CSV table of C-alpha atoms in Angstrom, one decimal:
chain,number,residue,atom,x,y,z
A,1191,THR,CA,137.5,-45.9,177.2
A,1192,PRO,CA,134.1,-44.7,178.7
A,1193,LYS,CA,136.1,-42.1,180.9
A,1194,ALA,CA,137.6,-40.6,177.6
A,1195,ALA,CA,134.6,-40.6,175.7
A,1196,ALA,CA,132.6,-38.4,178.1
A,1197,PRO,CA,134.7,-35.4,178.0
A,1198,ALA,CA,134.4,-35.4,174.3
A,1199,LYS,CA,130.4,-35.2,174.5
A,1200,LYS,CA,130.5,-32.1,176.9
A,1201,ALA,CA,133.0,-30.4,174.6
A,1202,ALA,CA,130.8,-30.4,171.6
A,1203,PRO,CA,128.0,-28.2,173.0
A,1204,ALA,CA,130.4,-25.6,174.3
A,1205,LYS,CA,132.0,-25.3,170.6
A,1206,LYS,CA,128.4,-25.1,169.1
A,1207,ALA,CA,127.6,-22.3,171.5
A,1208,ALA,CA,131.0,-20.6,170.8
A,1209,ALA,CA,130.2,-20.5,167.0
A,1210,GLY,CA,126.7,-19.3,167.6
A,1211,SER,CA,127.7,-16.3,169.6
A,1212,GLY,CA,129.9,-15.0,167.0
A,1213,LYS,CA,127.0,-14.2,164.4
A,1214,GLY,CA,125.2,-11.0,164.5
A,1215,LYS,CA,121.3,-10.1,164.5
A,1216,VAL,CA,119.9,-10.7,161.2
A,1217,VAL,CA,116.8,-8.4,160.4
A,1218,PRO,CA,114.7,-9.9,157.6
A,1219,GLU,CA,114.7,-8.2,154.2
A,1220,ASN,CA,111.0,-7.6,154.4
A,1221,ILE,CA,111.2,-5.8,157.6
A,1222,LEU,CA,114.0,-3.7,156.0
A,1223,LYS,CA,111.9,-2.6,153.1
A,1224,LYS,CA,108.8,-1.8,155.3
A,1225,GLN,CA,110.9,0.5,157.2
A,1226,ALA,CA,112.5,2.1,154.2
A,1227,ARG,CA,108.7,2.7,152.8
A,1228,ASP,CA,107.6,4.1,156.1
A,1229,ALA,CA,110.3,6.5,156.4
A,1230,LYS,CA,109.8,7.7,152.8
A,1231,ILE,CA,105.9,8.1,153.4
A,1232,LEU,CA,106.5,10.0,156.7
A,1233,LYS,CA,109.2,12.4,155.1
A,1234,ALA,CA,106.6,13.0,152.0
A,1235,LEU,CA,104.0,13.7,154.9
A,1236,THR,CA,106.1,16.2,156.9
A,1237,ASP,CA,107.2,17.9,153.7
A,1238,LYS,CA,103.7,18.4,152.7
A,1239,ARG,CA,102.5,19.7,155.9
A,1240,ALA,CA,105.1,22.3,155.8
A,1241,ALA,CA,104.5,23.4,152.4
A,1242,ASP,CA,100.5,23.7,153.0
A,1243,LYS,CA,101.4,25.6,155.9
A,1244,LYS,CA,103.6,28.0,154.1
A,1245,ASP,CA,101.0,28.1,151.3
A,1246,ARG,CA,98.3,29.0,153.8
A,1247,VAL,CA,100.4,31.8,155.6
A,1248,ALA,CA,100.9,33.3,151.9
A,1249,SER,CA,97.2,33.1,151.2
A,1250,ARG,CA,96.1,34.7,154.4
A,1251,LYS,CA,98.4,37.4,153.6
A,1252,LEU,CA,97.1,38.1,150.1
A,1253,ALA,CA,93.8,37.8,151.0
A,1254,GLY,CA,94.3,40.5,153.7
A,1255,GLU,CA,96.2,42.7,151.1
A,1256,ASN,CA,93.4,42.4,148.6
A,1257,ALA,CA,90.7,43.3,151.3
A,1258,GLU,CA,92.4,46.5,152.1
A,1259,LYS,CA,93.0,47.1,148.4
A,1260,TYR,CA,89.3,46.8,147.8
A,1261,HIS,CA,88.2,48.6,150.8
A,1262,LYS,CA,90.4,51.7,149.3
A,1263,GLU,CA,88.8,51.2,145.9
A,1264,TYR,CA,85.2,51.3,147.2
A,1265,THR,CA,86.0,54.4,149.6
A,1266,ALA,CA,87.6,56.1,146.6
A,1267,ALA,CA,84.6,55.3,144.4
A,1268,ASP,CA,82.1,56.7,147.0
A,1269,GLU,CA,83.8,59.6,147.5
A,1270,ALA,CA,84.1,60.3,143.8
A,1271,LEU,CA,80.3,59.7,143.6
A,1272,ILE,CA,79.5,62.3,146.4
A,1273,LYS,CA,82.0,65.0,144.7
A,1274,ALA,CA,80.4,64.5,141.3
A,1275,LYS,CA,76.9,65.0,143.0
A,1276,ARG,CA,78.1,68.2,144.9
A,1277,ASP,CA,79.9,69.7,141.8
A,1278,ALA,CA,76.6,69.1,139.6
A,1279,LYS,CA,74.4,70.7,142.4
A,1280,ALA,CA,76.8,73.6,142.8
A,1281,ALA,CA,76.6,74.1,139.0
A,1282,GLY,CA,72.9,74.2,139.0
A,1283,SER,CA,72.7,70.7,137.3
A,1284,PHE,CA,72.1,67.3,138.4
A,1285,TYR,CA,74.4,64.1,138.1
A,1286,VAL,CA,73.0,61.1,136.7
A,1287,GLU,CA,74.6,57.7,138.0
A,1288,ALA,CA,75.5,54.9,135.8
A,1289,GLU,CA,73.2,52.3,134.9
A,1290,ALA,CA,73.3,49.1,136.9
A,1291,LYS,CA,75.4,46.3,135.7
A,1292,ILE,CA,74.1,43.4,137.8
A,1293,ALA,CA,70.6,42.6,139.3
A,1294,PHE,CA,69.6,40.5,142.0
A,1295,VAL,CA,66.5,38.1,141.0
A,1296,ILE,CA,64.2,36.4,143.6
A,1297,ARG,CA,61.6,34.0,142.7
A,1298,ILE,CA,58.3,34.5,144.5
A,1299,LYS,CA,55.8,32.3,142.9
A,1300,GLY,CA,55.7,28.4,142.7
A,1301,ILE,CA,54.9,26.2,139.7
A,1302,ASN,CA,51.1,26.5,139.4
A,1303,LYS,CA,49.7,27.5,136.0
A,1304,LEU,CA,53.2,28.2,134.7
A,1305,ALA,CA,53.7,28.3,131.0
A,1306,PRO,CA,56.4,26.4,129.2
A,1307,LYS,CA,58.6,29.5,128.1
A,1308,PRO,CA,58.7,31.1,131.6
A,1309,LYS,CA,59.4,28.0,133.1
A,1310,LYS,CA,62.4,27.2,130.7
A,1311,ILE,CA,63.6,30.9,131.4
A,1312,LEU,CA,63.5,30.3,135.2
A,1313,GLN,CA,65.5,26.9,135.0
A,1314,LEU,CA,68.0,28.7,132.7
A,1315,LEU,CA,68.4,31.6,135.6
A,1316,ARG,CA,68.6,28.5,138.2
A,1317,LEU,CA,65.4,29.8,139.8
A,1318,ARG,CA,64.0,26.5,140.5
A,1319,GLN,CA,62.6,26.7,143.9
A,1320,LEU,CA,60.6,29.4,145.8
A,1321,HIS,CA,62.7,32.1,147.3
A,1322,ASN,CA,65.8,31.3,145.3
A,1323,GLY,CA,67.9,34.2,144.4
A,1324,VAL,CA,70.5,34.7,141.7
A,1325,PHE,CA,72.6,37.4,140.4
A,1326,VAL,CA,72.2,38.3,136.8
A,1327,LYS,CA,74.4,40.3,134.5
A,1328,LEU,CA,72.4,42.9,132.8
A,1329,ASN,CA,72.3,43.0,128.8
A,1330,LYS,CA,69.7,43.1,126.3
A,1331,ALA,CA,69.3,39.3,126.3
A,1332,THR,CA,68.9,39.0,130.2
A,1333,TRP,CA,66.5,42.0,130.4
A,1334,ASN,CA,64.4,40.2,127.8
A,1335,MET,CA,64.3,36.9,130.0
A,1336,ILE,CA,63.5,39.2,133.0
A,1337,ARG,CA,60.5,40.8,131.4
A,1338,MET,CA,59.4,37.2,130.4
A,1339,ILE,CA,59.2,35.9,133.8
A,1340,GLU,CA,58.4,39.3,135.6
A,1341,PRO,CA,55.2,38.0,137.2
A,1342,PHE,CA,57.1,35.2,138.9
A,1343,VAL,CA,60.0,37.2,140.3
A,1344,THR,CA,61.2,40.5,141.8
A,1345,TYR,CA,64.4,41.9,141.2
A,1346,GLY,CA,66.6,44.9,141.9
A,1347,PHE,CA,69.9,46.5,141.9
A,1348,PRO,CA,72.0,45.2,145.2
A,1349,SER,CA,74.3,47.2,147.0
A,1350,ARG,CA,77.9,46.3,147.7
A,1351,ALA,CA,77.0,45.7,151.4
A,1352,SER,CA,73.9,43.4,150.2
A,1353,ILE,CA,76.3,41.4,147.8
A,1354,SER,CA,78.8,41.1,150.6
A,1355,ASN,CA,76.1,39.9,153.3
A,1356,LEU,CA,74.5,37.3,150.9
A,1357,ILE,CA,77.8,35.8,150.2
A,1358,TYR,CA,79.1,35.7,153.9
A,1359,LYS,CA,75.7,34.6,155.2
A,1360,ARG,CA,74.0,32.5,152.5
A,1361,GLY,CA,76.9,31.9,150.3
A,1362,TYR,CA,77.4,28.1,149.1
A,1363,GLY,CA,79.8,27.0,146.2
A,1364,LYS,CA,79.1,24.4,143.8
A,1365,ILE,CA,82.0,21.5,144.0
A,1366,ASP,CA,81.6,18.6,142.0
A,1367,ARG,CA,77.8,19.3,141.9
A,1368,CYS,CA,77.6,19.5,145.6
A,1369,ARG,CA,76.5,22.2,147.7
A,1370,ILE,CA,79.5,23.3,150.1
A,1371,PRO,CA,79.3,26.3,152.5
A,1372,LEU,CA,82.0,28.9,152.0
A,1373,THR,CA,83.7,28.7,155.4
A,1374,ASP,CA,87.4,29.0,154.1
A,1375,ASN,CA,89.2,30.9,151.3
A,1376,SER,CA,90.7,27.4,150.1
A,1377,ILE,CA,87.3,26.4,149.0
A,1378,VAL,CA,87.2,29.3,146.7
A,1379,ALA,CA,91.0,29.1,145.7
A,1380,LYS,CA,90.5,25.5,144.8
A,1381,GLN,CA,87.7,26.1,142.1
A,1382,LEU,CA,88.4,29.7,140.8
A,1383,GLY,CA,92.5,30.0,141.5
A,1384,LYS,CA,92.9,29.7,137.8
A,1385,SER,CA,90.5,32.6,137.1
A,1386,GLY,CA,92.5,35.0,139.5
A,1387,ILE,CA,89.9,34.6,142.5
A,1388,ALA,CA,91.8,33.4,145.5
A,1389,CYS,CA,89.4,34.3,148.4
A,1390,VAL,CA,85.9,35.4,149.4
A,1391,GLU,CA,87.0,38.8,149.1
A,1392,ASP,CA,88.1,38.5,145.5
A,1393,LEU,CA,84.7,36.7,144.7
A,1394,ILE,CA,82.6,39.4,146.4
A,1395,HIS,CA,84.7,42.1,144.2
A,1396,GLU,CA,84.2,40.3,140.9
A,1397,ILE,CA,80.5,40.0,141.6
A,1398,THR,CA,80.4,43.8,142.6
A,1399,THR,CA,82.3,45.4,139.8
A,1400,CYS,CA,80.8,42.7,137.3
A,1401,GLY,CA,84.4,41.9,136.2
A,1402,PRO,CA,85.9,39.9,133.5
A,1403,LYS,CA,85.5,36.8,135.5
A,1404,PHE,CA,81.7,37.5,136.6
A,1405,LYS,CA,80.6,34.2,134.7
A,1406,GLU,CA,83.0,31.6,136.3
A,1407,ALA,CA,82.3,33.4,139.8
A,1408,ASN,CA,78.6,33.4,139.4
A,1409,ASN,CA,78.2,30.0,138.1
A,1410,PHE,CA,80.6,28.9,141.2
A,1411,LEU,CA,78.0,30.3,143.5
A,1412,TRP,CA,75.1,28.1,144.2
A,1413,PRO,CA,71.5,29.8,144.1
A,1414,PHE,CA,70.8,31.5,147.4
A,1415,LYS,CA,68.2,29.9,149.4
A,1416,LEU,CA,66.5,32.6,151.3
A,1417,SER,CA,63.9,32.7,154.1
A,1418,SER,CA,60.3,33.9,153.8
A,1419,PRO,CA,60.6,37.5,154.3
A,1420,LEU,CA,60.1,39.0,157.8
A,1421,GLY,CA,56.4,40.3,157.8
A,1422,GLY,CA,55.6,38.6,154.5
A,1423,PHE,CA,55.3,39.6,151.0
A,1424,GLU,CA,53.0,42.3,149.5
A,1425,ILE,CA,50.0,41.1,147.2
A,1426,LYS,CA,51.8,38.9,144.9
A,1427,ARG,CA,49.4,39.2,142.2
A,1428,HIS,CA,50.1,42.9,141.8
A,1429,SER,CA,53.3,44.8,140.5
A,1430,PHE,CA,55.5,46.5,143.1
A,1431,ALA,CA,55.2,49.7,141.0
A,1432,GLN,CA,51.4,49.7,141.8
A,1433,GLY,CA,52.7,50.6,145.5
A,1434,TYR,CA,51.2,47.8,147.0
A,1435,GLY,CA,52.5,44.5,144.9
A,1436,ALA,CA,55.3,42.2,145.3
A,1437,TYR,CA,56.4,41.2,141.7
A,1438,GLY,CA,58.6,43.4,139.3
A,1439,ASN,CA,61.4,45.9,139.6
A,1440,ARG,CA,62.3,47.3,142.9
A,1441,GLU,CA,65.4,49.0,141.9
A,1442,GLU,CA,67.6,49.9,144.9
A,1443,LEU,CA,64.5,49.0,147.3
A,1444,ILE,CA,65.6,45.3,146.6
A,1445,ASN,CA,68.3,45.9,149.4
A,1446,GLN,CA,65.6,46.3,152.1
A,1447,LEU,CA,63.9,43.0,150.9
A,1448,ILE,CA,67.2,41.1,150.9
A,1449,LYS,CA,67.7,42.2,154.5
A,1450,LYS,CA,64.4,40.7,155.4
A,1451,MET,CA,65.3,37.3,153.8
A,1452,TYR,CA,68.6,36.6,155.3
């Protein structure tokens, strides 16, 4: 009897092993869900990167085309101005250029002995600090405001080159109340794309021509923080019109001052 029982005990593990080897490897359900989720996230990320790359290529191409178009427009305007002056001179007359549409206003005095009304106007124009500069669209209301604060600011009519240099060298945008440098066209497109301004060249063109979206473009620009001018200001308590003063209207000579304050 003991000899017959011994083989039965040895055969049982072999049967169990044979039964176990027939089953496949089972992956837990939570692992399968995690793998599916990760694959979905990876696909979405890959698709987004491909779409962003395609958009960047398209935006760069559009920015280049716009820059070329604006260059041709500026060149044609300059040639038309020269031709008009030559024609007027040949006819024994003279040519009067159109009045400036925008001014660049720079604050040159601090807050000491500042009356409430000029102080409020300086705040409205965003000239809260010394050597701050802003673009102002010229109309009857803004001319009256500038005349009220004239002893505290100097202003003039910036050239196209001065506007471009200011935005490229000292330009910052206002994004969520933060001062962000304009290092990429996507920054401009994100904030002003709905207004048709998709790159820095569009922004410069809108400011230069005082276009229909000038308000949005100008509000997007943070007030320019300029340096003290190379060589210093003239006598601040005297008007520039006197020949040796600093404040007041400089007309086209504001471009020389801007160059000293980059």
